[in-house]
Amino acid sequence: MTGRLRGKVAIVAGAGSIGPGWGNGKATATVFAREGAKVICADINRDAAEETAAIIQNEGGQAFAVQADVTRADQVADLVGRALGRYGRIDILDNNVGIAEVGSVVDLPEETWERVFRVNLTGAFLAMKHVIPVMLRQFEETGEGGSIINISSIASIRHTGVPYASYSTTKAGLNQLTRTTAAQYAPQKIRVNAILPGLMKTPMVEHSAGLAQAYGDGDIEAMWAARAAQVPMGHMGEAWDVAHAALFLASDEARYVTGIELVVDGGITLKYG
């Protein structure tokens, strides 16, 4: 690693993994730390957050875990306060919290629709609401703002064949929230970008019963095969692909990049009309 984030402090919301293996947040937190960032590993699951922080610490990096539900304003405020108390600044925010519920507008219960909105969209809103004032103060003091990365999905811009009414809608909303926030705070050098992963092989996908049913009648291996066959490159992406995209957007190499939707999908959206 080359120290591309040396001296920076990063919050990764959703830094844990729902099961064994590497989820997007877990991989991103680890890559950030390997590149020199001090990382706050936040997750609603304390054990998952601590696992990621331990991986970083065992590799010689700096990190600590915080249990936080990003749908709760008080817990987000506490997360930001703890980050400032430990490291004194926040340079990077990676919003990686999200859930996927399969169902059409007819099938979805109202409470499921509202829960997906709360997690996928309100969570990112609250994180930015509490982190951006910190970045504004930093800009006033040093001329440096920060980088915010929102993890969206190709489902926000294409119909992927899965009835994803709540998921696709919230991710589309996240894209627009990214654009408007990027435009508003560009003068203060606060960059806000979105990453749109395609068909990924991660623990979150593996543990989604609805996806397994939609793709392979409940058979996980059949689901993996069906998803891989859809991708022009012939295989699904990994969490590391998202992590390295986030690394670029977090780094000073992307200092003139804001308001974009970076598609990381092996070319699959080229096939969708």
PDB file of C-alpha atoms in Angstrom:
ATOM      1  CA  MET A   1       0.000   0.000   0.000  1.00  0.00           C
ATOM      2  CA  THR A   2       1.103   3.552  -0.712  1.00  0.00           C
ATOM      3  CA  GLY A   3      -0.425   5.616   2.098  1.00  0.00           C
ATOM      4  CA  ARG A   4      -3.002   7.338  -0.095  1.00  0.00           C
ATOM      5  CA  LEU A   5      -5.105   8.188   2.987  1.00  0.00           C
ATOM      6  CA  ARG A   6      -2.259   8.895   5.400  1.00  0.00           C
ATOM      7  CA  GLY A   7      -3.295  11.397   8.054  1.00  0.00           C
ATOM      8  CA  LYS A   8      -7.010  11.118   7.310  1.00  0.00           C
ATOM      9  CA  VAL A   9      -9.819   9.979   9.613  1.00  0.00           C
ATOM     10  CA  ALA A  10     -12.651   7.891   8.181  1.00  0.00           C
ATOM     11  CA  ILE A  11     -16.028   6.770   9.468  1.00  0.00           C
ATOM     12  CA  VAL A  12     -17.309   3.640   7.763  1.00  0.00           C
ATOM     13  CA  ALA A  13     -20.984   3.128   8.571  1.00  0.00           C
ATOM     14  CA  GLY A  14     -21.840  -0.522   8.054  1.00  0.00           C
ATOM     15  CA  ALA A  15     -18.276  -1.690   8.624  1.00  0.00           C
ATOM     16  CA  GLY A  16     -19.325  -5.102   9.870  1.00  0.00           C
ATOM     17  CA  SER A  17     -20.320  -8.137   7.853  1.00  0.00           C
ATOM     18  CA  ILE A  18     -23.633  -9.955   8.211  1.00  0.00           C
ATOM     19  CA  GLY A  19     -21.846 -13.313   7.984  1.00  0.00           C
ATOM     20  CA  PRO A  20     -18.460 -14.922   7.327  1.00  0.00           C
ATOM     21  CA  GLY A  21     -16.482 -13.372   4.511  1.00  0.00           C
ATOM     22  CA  TRP A  22     -16.046  -9.834   3.256  1.00  0.00           C
ATOM     23  CA  GLY A  23     -18.883  -7.385   2.876  1.00  0.00           C
ATOM     24  CA  ASN A  24     -18.433  -4.013   1.197  1.00  0.00           C
ATOM     25  CA  GLY A  25     -18.104  -2.054   4.437  1.00  0.00           C
ATOM     26  CA  LYS A  26     -15.707  -4.490   6.059  1.00  0.00           C
ATOM     27  CA  ALA A  27     -13.450  -4.488   3.000  1.00  0.00           C
ATOM     28  CA  THR A  28     -13.634  -0.706   2.666  1.00  0.00           C
ATOM     29  CA  ALA A  29     -12.692  -0.096   6.295  1.00  0.00           C
ATOM     30  CA  THR A  30      -9.738  -2.460   5.920  1.00  0.00           C
ATOM     31  CA  VAL A  31      -8.527  -0.880   2.676  1.00  0.00           C
ATOM     32  CA  PHE A  32      -8.822   2.613   4.157  1.00  0.00           C
ATOM     33  CA  ALA A  33      -6.721   1.558   7.129  1.00  0.00           C
ATOM     34  CA  ARG A  34      -4.130  -0.165   4.942  1.00  0.00           C
ATOM     35  CA  GLU A  35      -3.766   3.127   3.087  1.00  0.00           C
ATOM     36  CA  GLY A  36      -3.064   4.992   6.309  1.00  0.00           C
ATOM     37  CA  ALA A  37      -6.461   6.219   7.537  1.00  0.00           C
ATOM     38  CA  LYS A  38      -7.610   6.041  11.119  1.00  0.00           C
ATOM     39  CA  VAL A  39     -10.944   4.263  10.895  1.00  0.00           C
ATOM     40  CA  ILE A  40     -14.070   4.320  13.021  1.00  0.00           C
ATOM     41  CA  CYS A  41     -15.838   1.025  12.325  1.00  0.00           C
ATOM     42  CA  ALA A  42     -19.536   1.610  12.941  1.00  0.00           C
ATOM     43  CA  ASP A  43     -22.215  -1.054  12.746  1.00  0.00           C
ATOM     44  CA  ILE A  44     -25.505  -1.912  14.395  1.00  0.00           C
ATOM     45  CA  ASN A  45     -23.913  -5.264  15.292  1.00  0.00           C
ATOM     46  CA  ARG A  46     -21.243  -4.606  17.915  1.00  0.00           C
ATOM     47  CA  ASP A  47     -19.468  -7.923  17.376  1.00  0.00           C
ATOM     48  CA  ALA A  48     -19.257  -7.340  13.628  1.00  0.00           C
ATOM     49  CA  ALA A  49     -17.838  -3.844  14.129  1.00  0.00           C
ATOM     50  CA  GLU A  50     -15.291  -5.126  16.631  1.00  0.00           C
ATOM     51  CA  GLU A  51     -14.247  -7.921  14.269  1.00  0.00           C
ATOM     52  CA  THR A  52     -13.400  -5.408  11.542  1.00  0.00           C
ATOM     53  CA  ALA A  53     -11.577  -3.122  13.963  1.00  0.00           C
ATOM     54  CA  ALA A  54      -9.580  -6.092  15.270  1.00  0.00           C
ATOM     55  CA  ILE A  55      -8.521  -7.055  11.744  1.00  0.00           C
ATOM     56  CA  ILE A  56      -7.213  -3.527  11.217  1.00  0.00           C
ATOM     57  CA  GLN A  57      -5.459  -3.402  14.572  1.00  0.00           C
ATOM     58  CA  ASN A  58      -3.848  -6.797  14.020  1.00  0.00           C
ATOM     59  CA  GLU A  59      -2.420  -5.489  10.750  1.00  0.00           C
ATOM     60  CA  GLY A  60      -0.886  -2.539  12.603  1.00  0.00           C
ATOM     61  CA  GLY A  61      -3.545   0.007  11.675  1.00  0.00           C
ATOM     62  CA  GLN A  62      -5.566   2.362  13.850  1.00  0.00           C
ATOM     63  CA  ALA A  63      -9.256   1.693  14.361  1.00  0.00           C
ATOM     64  CA  PHE A  64     -11.968   1.402  16.954  1.00  0.00           C
ATOM     65  CA  ALA A  65     -15.488   0.015  16.875  1.00  0.00           C
ATOM     66  CA  VAL A  66     -18.725   1.809  17.653  1.00  0.00           C
ATOM     67  CA  GLN A  67     -22.135   0.178  17.846  1.00  0.00           C
ATOM     68  CA  ALA A  68     -24.553   2.525  16.133  1.00  0.00           C
ATOM     69  CA  ASP A  69     -27.956   2.394  14.521  1.00  0.00           C
ATOM     70  CA  VAL A  70     -27.770   5.035  11.778  1.00  0.00           C
ATOM     71  CA  THR A  71     -31.544   5.384  11.704  1.00  0.00           C
ATOM     72  CA  ARG A  72     -31.324   6.945  15.183  1.00  0.00           C
ATOM     73  CA  ALA A  73     -30.203  10.584  15.209  1.00  0.00           C
ATOM     74  CA  ASP A  74     -28.940  10.366  18.791  1.00  0.00           C
ATOM     75  CA  GLN A  75     -26.735   7.379  17.982  1.00  0.00           C
ATOM     76  CA  VAL A  76     -25.335   9.066  14.863  1.00  0.00           C
ATOM     77  CA  ALA A  77     -24.540  12.175  16.896  1.00  0.00           C
ATOM     78  CA  ASP A  78     -22.802   9.982  19.483  1.00  0.00           C
ATOM     79  CA  LEU A  79     -20.816   8.234  16.735  1.00  0.00           C
ATOM     80  CA  VAL A  80     -19.578  11.556  15.349  1.00  0.00           C
ATOM     81  CA  GLY A  81     -18.776  12.811  18.846  1.00  0.00           C
ATOM     82  CA  ARG A  82     -16.736   9.716  19.631  1.00  0.00           C
ATOM     83  CA  ALA A  83     -14.826  10.025  16.370  1.00  0.00           C
ATOM     84  CA  LEU A  84     -13.966  13.641  17.169  1.00  0.00           C
ATOM     85  CA  GLY A  85     -13.095  12.765  20.752  1.00  0.00           C
ATOM     86  CA  ARG A  86     -10.608  10.123  19.627  1.00  0.00           C
ATOM     87  CA  TYR A  87      -9.110  11.671  16.500  1.00  0.00           C
ATOM     88  CA  GLY A  88     -10.187  15.332  16.426  1.00  0.00           C
ATOM     89  CA  ARG A  89     -11.435  15.432  12.838  1.00  0.00           C
ATOM     90  CA  ILE A  90     -13.402  13.552  10.175  1.00  0.00           C
ATOM     91  CA  ASP A  91     -12.126  13.553   6.592  1.00  0.00           C
ATOM     92  CA  ILE A  92     -14.092  10.673   5.081  1.00  0.00           C
ATOM     93  CA  LEU A  93     -17.596   9.312   5.541  1.00  0.00           C
ATOM     94  CA  ASP A  94     -18.511   6.047   3.836  1.00  0.00           C
ATOM     95  CA  ASN A  95     -22.248   5.330   4.037  1.00  0.00           C
ATOM     96  CA  ASN A  96     -22.460   1.597   3.482  1.00  0.00           C
ATOM     97  CA  VAL A  97     -25.601   0.716   5.459  1.00  0.00           C
ATOM     98  CA  GLY A  98     -28.349  -0.904   3.429  1.00  0.00           C
ATOM     99  CA  ILE A  99     -30.911  -3.680   3.295  1.00  0.00           C
ATOM    100  CA  ALA A 100     -32.596  -5.334   0.323  1.00  0.00           C
ATOM    101  CA  GLU A 101     -36.178  -6.534   0.522  1.00  0.00           C
ATOM    102  CA  VAL A 102     -37.642  -8.281  -2.498  1.00  0.00           C
ATOM    103  CA  GLY A 103     -41.205  -7.298  -3.346  1.00  0.00           C
ATOM    104  CA  SER A 104     -43.303  -5.258  -5.769  1.00  0.00           C
ATOM    105  CA  VAL A 105     -45.484  -2.302  -4.835  1.00  0.00           C
ATOM    106  CA  VAL A 106     -48.373  -4.765  -4.544  1.00  0.00           C
ATOM    107  CA  ASP A 107     -46.528  -7.342  -2.455  1.00  0.00           C
ATOM    108  CA  LEU A 108     -44.643  -5.183   0.040  1.00  0.00           C
ATOM    109  CA  PRO A 109     -46.192  -4.506   3.437  1.00  0.00           C
ATOM    110  CA  GLU A 110     -46.174  -0.810   4.326  1.00  0.00           C
ATOM    111  CA  GLU A 111     -43.944  -1.415   7.330  1.00  0.00           C
ATOM    112  CA  THR A 112     -41.318  -3.087   5.121  1.00  0.00           C
ATOM    113  CA  TRP A 113     -41.406  -0.179   2.661  1.00  0.00           C
ATOM    114  CA  GLU A 114     -40.930   2.295   5.504  1.00  0.00           C
ATOM    115  CA  ARG A 115     -38.172   0.264   7.146  1.00  0.00           C
ATOM    116  CA  VAL A 116     -36.147   0.095   3.920  1.00  0.00           C
ATOM    117  CA  PHE A 117     -36.490   3.860   3.509  1.00  0.00           C
ATOM    118  CA  ARG A 118     -35.390   4.385   7.089  1.00  0.00           C
ATOM    119  CA  VAL A 119     -32.275   2.233   6.731  1.00  0.00           C
ATOM    120  CA  ASN A 120     -31.206   2.954   3.146  1.00  0.00           C
ATOM    121  CA  LEU A 121     -32.014   6.641   2.843  1.00  0.00           C
ATOM    122  CA  THR A 122     -32.609   8.201   6.236  1.00  0.00           C
ATOM    123  CA  GLY A 123     -29.455   6.558   7.583  1.00  0.00           C
ATOM    124  CA  ALA A 124     -27.287   8.289   4.973  1.00  0.00           C
ATOM    125  CA  PHE A 125     -29.188  11.559   5.496  1.00  0.00           C
ATOM    126  CA  LEU A 126     -28.523  11.503   9.238  1.00  0.00           C
ATOM    127  CA  ALA A 127     -24.856  10.600   8.818  1.00  0.00           C
ATOM    128  CA  MET A 128     -24.317  13.488   6.402  1.00  0.00           C
ATOM    129  CA  LYS A 129     -26.397  15.818   8.590  1.00  0.00           C
ATOM    130  CA  HIS A 130     -23.992  15.282  11.496  1.00  0.00           C
ATOM    131  CA  VAL A 131     -20.694  14.926   9.601  1.00  0.00           C
ATOM    132  CA  ILE A 132     -20.980  17.845   7.158  1.00  0.00           C
ATOM    133  CA  PRO A 133     -20.889  20.522   9.910  1.00  0.00           C
ATOM    134  CA  VAL A 134     -17.592  18.997  11.061  1.00  0.00           C
ATOM    135  CA  MET A 135     -16.209  19.171   7.530  1.00  0.00           C
ATOM    136  CA  LEU A 136     -17.426  22.772   7.191  1.00  0.00           C
ATOM    137  CA  ARG A 137     -15.507  23.760  10.328  1.00  0.00           C
ATOM    138  CA  GLN A 138     -12.428  22.021   8.981  1.00  0.00           C
ATOM    139  CA  PHE A 139     -12.746  23.972   5.725  1.00  0.00           C
ATOM    140  CA  GLU A 140     -12.985  27.264   7.623  1.00  0.00           C
ATOM    141  CA  GLU A 141      -9.915  26.382   9.678  1.00  0.00           C
ATOM    142  CA  THR A 142      -7.665  24.689   7.124  1.00  0.00           C
ATOM    143  CA  GLY A 143      -9.238  25.021   3.687  1.00  0.00           C
ATOM    144  CA  GLU A 144      -9.863  21.271   3.580  1.00  0.00           C
ATOM    145  CA  GLY A 145     -13.353  19.833   3.476  1.00  0.00           C
ATOM    146  CA  GLY A 146     -13.787  16.076   3.106  1.00  0.00           C
ATOM    147  CA  SER A 147     -15.109  13.203   1.052  1.00  0.00           C
ATOM    148  CA  ILE A 148     -18.475  11.490   1.459  1.00  0.00           C
ATOM    149  CA  ILE A 149     -19.165   8.224  -0.346  1.00  0.00           C
ATOM    150  CA  ASN A 150     -22.689   6.827  -0.535  1.00  0.00           C
ATOM    151  CA  ILE A 151     -23.064   3.182  -1.512  1.00  0.00           C
ATOM    152  CA  SER A 152     -25.995   2.951  -3.898  1.00  0.00           C
ATOM    153  CA  SER A 153     -26.739   0.190  -6.450  1.00  0.00           C
ATOM    154  CA  ILE A 154     -27.274  -0.357 -10.159  1.00  0.00           C
ATOM    155  CA  ALA A 155     -30.866  -1.099  -9.127  1.00  0.00           C
ATOM    156  CA  SER A 156     -31.193   2.673  -8.760  1.00  0.00           C
ATOM    157  CA  ILE A 157     -30.779   3.217 -12.501  1.00  0.00           C
ATOM    158  CA  ARG A 158     -31.905  -0.070 -14.109  1.00  0.00           C
ATOM    159  CA  HIS A 159     -34.496  -2.764 -13.662  1.00  0.00           C
ATOM    160  CA  THR A 160     -32.402  -5.821 -12.825  1.00  0.00           C
ATOM    161  CA  GLY A 161     -35.148  -8.414 -13.195  1.00  0.00           C
ATOM    162  CA  VAL A 162     -35.783  -8.633  -9.450  1.00  0.00           C
ATOM    163  CA  PRO A 163     -38.905  -6.932  -7.978  1.00  0.00           C
ATOM    164  CA  TYR A 164     -37.059  -4.444  -5.803  1.00  0.00           C
ATOM    165  CA  ALA A 165     -39.617  -1.648  -5.324  1.00  0.00           C
ATOM    166  CA  SER A 166     -38.323  -0.372  -1.987  1.00  0.00           C
ATOM    167  CA  TYR A 167     -34.638  -1.078  -2.584  1.00  0.00           C
ATOM    168  CA  SER A 168     -34.432   0.487  -6.047  1.00  0.00           C
ATOM    169  CA  THR A 169     -36.472   3.507  -5.004  1.00  0.00           C
ATOM    170  CA  THR A 170     -34.385   4.253  -1.936  1.00  0.00           C
ATOM    171  CA  LYS A 171     -31.150   3.857  -3.877  1.00  0.00           C
ATOM    172  CA  ALA A 172     -32.445   6.202  -6.588  1.00  0.00           C
ATOM    173  CA  GLY A 173     -33.254   8.672  -3.827  1.00  0.00           C
ATOM    174  CA  LEU A 174     -29.732   8.265  -2.469  1.00  0.00           C
ATOM    175  CA  ASN A 175     -28.325   9.138  -5.898  1.00  0.00           C
ATOM    176  CA  GLN A 176     -30.282  12.399  -5.993  1.00  0.00           C
ATOM    177  CA  LEU A 177     -29.391  13.199  -2.394  1.00  0.00           C
ATOM    178  CA  THR A 178     -25.762  12.681  -3.405  1.00  0.00           C
ATOM    179  CA  ARG A 179     -26.041  15.047  -6.380  1.00  0.00           C
ATOM    180  CA  THR A 180     -27.817  17.865  -4.573  1.00  0.00           C
ATOM    181  CA  THR A 181     -25.545  17.675  -1.537  1.00  0.00           C
ATOM    182  CA  ALA A 182     -22.477  17.620  -3.779  1.00  0.00           C
ATOM    183  CA  ALA A 183     -23.639  20.765  -5.573  1.00  0.00           C
ATOM    184  CA  GLN A 184     -24.413  22.613  -2.364  1.00  0.00           C
ATOM    185  CA  TYR A 185     -21.129  21.949  -0.597  1.00  0.00           C
ATOM    186  CA  ALA A 186     -18.669  21.931  -3.504  1.00  0.00           C
ATOM    187  CA  PRO A 187     -17.481  25.477  -2.668  1.00  0.00           C
ATOM    188  CA  GLN A 188     -16.371  24.221   0.739  1.00  0.00           C
ATOM    189  CA  LYS A 189     -14.455  21.333  -0.878  1.00  0.00           C
ATOM    190  CA  ILE A 190     -16.805  18.706   0.519  1.00  0.00           C
ATOM    191  CA  ARG A 191     -17.046  16.104  -2.208  1.00  0.00           C
ATOM    192  CA  VAL A 192     -20.058  13.773  -2.279  1.00  0.00           C
ATOM    193  CA  ASN A 193     -20.118  10.802  -4.632  1.00  0.00           C
ATOM    194  CA  ALA A 194     -22.015   7.544  -5.030  1.00  0.00           C
ATOM    195  CA  ILE A 195     -20.824   4.054  -5.914  1.00  0.00           C
ATOM    196  CA  LEU A 196     -23.280   1.807  -7.742  1.00  0.00           C
ATOM    197  CA  PRO A 197     -22.241  -1.831  -7.276  1.00  0.00           C
ATOM    198  CA  GLY A 198     -23.641  -4.424  -9.645  1.00  0.00           C
ATOM    199  CA  LEU A 199     -24.110  -8.109  -8.907  1.00  0.00           C
ATOM    200  CA  MET A 200     -21.771  -8.756  -5.996  1.00  0.00           C
ATOM    201  CA  LYS A 201     -20.840 -11.930  -4.160  1.00  0.00           C
ATOM    202  CA  THR A 202     -21.089 -10.803  -0.558  1.00  0.00           C
ATOM    203  CA  PRO A 203     -22.521 -12.123   2.724  1.00  0.00           C
ATOM    204  CA  MET A 204     -25.469  -9.705   2.477  1.00  0.00           C
ATOM    205  CA  VAL A 205     -26.543 -11.247  -0.826  1.00  0.00           C
ATOM    206  CA  GLU A 206     -25.956 -14.779   0.454  1.00  0.00           C
ATOM    207  CA  HIS A 207     -28.178 -14.163   3.480  1.00  0.00           C
ATOM    208  CA  SER A 208     -31.043 -12.653   1.486  1.00  0.00           C
ATOM    209  CA  ALA A 209     -33.705 -15.331   1.280  1.00  0.00           C
ATOM    210  CA  GLY A 210     -35.692 -13.226  -1.154  1.00  0.00           C
ATOM    211  CA  LEU A 211     -32.800 -12.984  -3.599  1.00  0.00           C
ATOM    212  CA  ALA A 212     -32.018 -16.679  -3.378  1.00  0.00           C
ATOM    213  CA  GLN A 213     -35.662 -17.405  -4.111  1.00  0.00           C
ATOM    214  CA  ALA A 214     -35.804 -14.950  -7.005  1.00  0.00           C
ATOM    215  CA  TYR A 215     -32.654 -16.277  -8.648  1.00  0.00           C
ATOM    216  CA  GLY A 216     -32.456 -19.953  -7.764  1.00  0.00           C
ATOM    217  CA  ASP A 217     -35.633 -21.155  -6.015  1.00  0.00           C
ATOM    218  CA  GLY A 218     -33.818 -20.862  -2.692  1.00  0.00           C
ATOM    219  CA  ASP A 219     -30.621 -22.596  -3.853  1.00  0.00           C
ATOM    220  CA  ILE A 220     -27.611 -20.383  -3.029  1.00  0.00           C
ATOM    221  CA  GLU A 221     -25.266 -22.042  -5.512  1.00  0.00           C
ATOM    222  CA  ALA A 222     -27.888 -21.764  -8.244  1.00  0.00           C
ATOM    223  CA  MET A 223     -28.230 -18.082  -7.395  1.00  0.00           C
ATOM    224  CA  TRP A 224     -24.469 -17.515  -7.672  1.00  0.00           C
ATOM    225  CA  ALA A 225     -24.399 -19.240 -11.059  1.00  0.00           C
ATOM    226  CA  ALA A 226     -27.374 -17.311 -12.396  1.00  0.00           C
ATOM    227  CA  ARG A 227     -25.972 -13.971 -11.273  1.00  0.00           C
ATOM    228  CA  ALA A 228     -22.518 -14.676 -12.704  1.00  0.00           C
ATOM    229  CA  ALA A 229     -24.041 -15.657 -16.051  1.00  0.00           C
ATOM    230  CA  GLN A 230     -25.700 -12.247 -16.357  1.00  0.00           C
ATOM    231  CA  VAL A 231     -22.426 -10.305 -16.195  1.00  0.00           C
ATOM    232  CA  PRO A 232     -20.476  -9.599 -19.405  1.00  0.00           C
ATOM    233  CA  MET A 233     -17.214 -10.260 -17.552  1.00  0.00           C
ATOM    234  CA  GLY A 234     -18.554 -13.696 -16.611  1.00  0.00           C
ATOM    235  CA  HIS A 235     -18.367 -13.332 -12.845  1.00  0.00           C
ATOM    236  CA  MET A 236     -19.755 -11.337  -9.957  1.00  0.00           C
ATOM    237  CA  GLY A 237     -17.848  -8.599  -8.218  1.00  0.00           C
ATOM    238  CA  GLU A 238     -16.318  -8.821  -4.769  1.00  0.00           C
ATOM    239  CA  ALA A 239     -16.361  -6.465  -1.829  1.00  0.00           C
ATOM    240  CA  TRP A 240     -12.796  -5.456  -2.675  1.00  0.00           C
ATOM    241  CA  ASP A 241     -13.996  -4.005  -5.981  1.00  0.00           C
ATOM    242  CA  VAL A 242     -16.277  -1.627  -4.109  1.00  0.00           C
ATOM    243  CA  ALA A 243     -13.569  -0.917  -1.528  1.00  0.00           C
ATOM    244  CA  HIS A 244     -11.024   0.135  -4.129  1.00  0.00           C
ATOM    245  CA  ALA A 245     -13.560   2.367  -5.860  1.00  0.00           C
ATOM    246  CA  ALA A 246     -14.246   3.981  -2.471  1.00  0.00           C
ATOM    247  CA  LEU A 247     -10.519   4.386  -1.907  1.00  0.00           C
ATOM    248  CA  PHE A 248     -10.191   6.413  -5.100  1.00  0.00           C
ATOM    249  CA  LEU A 249     -13.115   8.666  -4.185  1.00  0.00           C
ATOM    250  CA  ALA A 250     -11.797   9.118  -0.646  1.00  0.00           C
ATOM    251  CA  SER A 251      -8.293   9.997  -1.782  1.00  0.00           C
ATOM    252  CA  ASP A 252      -6.863  13.300  -2.971  1.00  0.00           C
ATOM    253  CA  GLU A 253      -6.563  11.746  -6.426  1.00  0.00           C
ATOM    254  CA  ALA A 254     -10.312  12.417  -6.725  1.00  0.00           C
ATOM    255  CA  ARG A 255     -10.049  16.000  -5.479  1.00  0.00           C
ATOM    256  CA  TYR A 256     -11.847  17.300  -8.609  1.00  0.00           C
ATOM    257  CA  VAL A 257     -14.533  14.596  -8.618  1.00  0.00           C
ATOM    258  CA  THR A 258     -17.902  15.254  -7.042  1.00  0.00           C
ATOM    259  CA  GLY A 259     -21.537  14.377  -7.658  1.00  0.00           C
ATOM    260  CA  ILE A 260     -20.824  11.277  -9.740  1.00  0.00           C
ATOM    261  CA  GLU A 261     -22.358   7.815  -9.801  1.00  0.00           C
ATOM    262  CA  LEU A 262     -19.429   5.423 -10.170  1.00  0.00           C
ATOM    263  CA  VAL A 263     -20.768   2.169 -11.600  1.00  0.00           C
ATOM    264  CA  VAL A 264     -18.850  -0.942 -10.497  1.00  0.00           C
ATOM    265  CA  ASP A 265     -20.668  -3.758 -12.242  1.00  0.00           C
ATOM    266  CA  GLY A 266     -18.550  -5.744 -14.710  1.00  0.00           C
ATOM    267  CA  GLY A 267     -20.495  -4.169 -17.556  1.00  0.00           C
ATOM    268  CA  ILE A 268     -23.940  -5.524 -16.707  1.00  0.00           C
ATOM    269  CA  THR A 269     -25.738  -2.167 -17.056  1.00  0.00           C
ATOM    270  CA  LEU A 270     -24.528  -2.070 -20.663  1.00  0.00           C
ATOM    271  CA  LYS A 271     -27.052  -4.843 -21.312  1.00  0.00           C
ATOM    272  CA  TYR A 272     -30.067  -3.201 -19.707  1.00  0.00           C
ATOM    273  CA  GLY A 273     -32.141  -0.786 -21.717  1.00  0.00           C
TER     274      GLY A 273
END
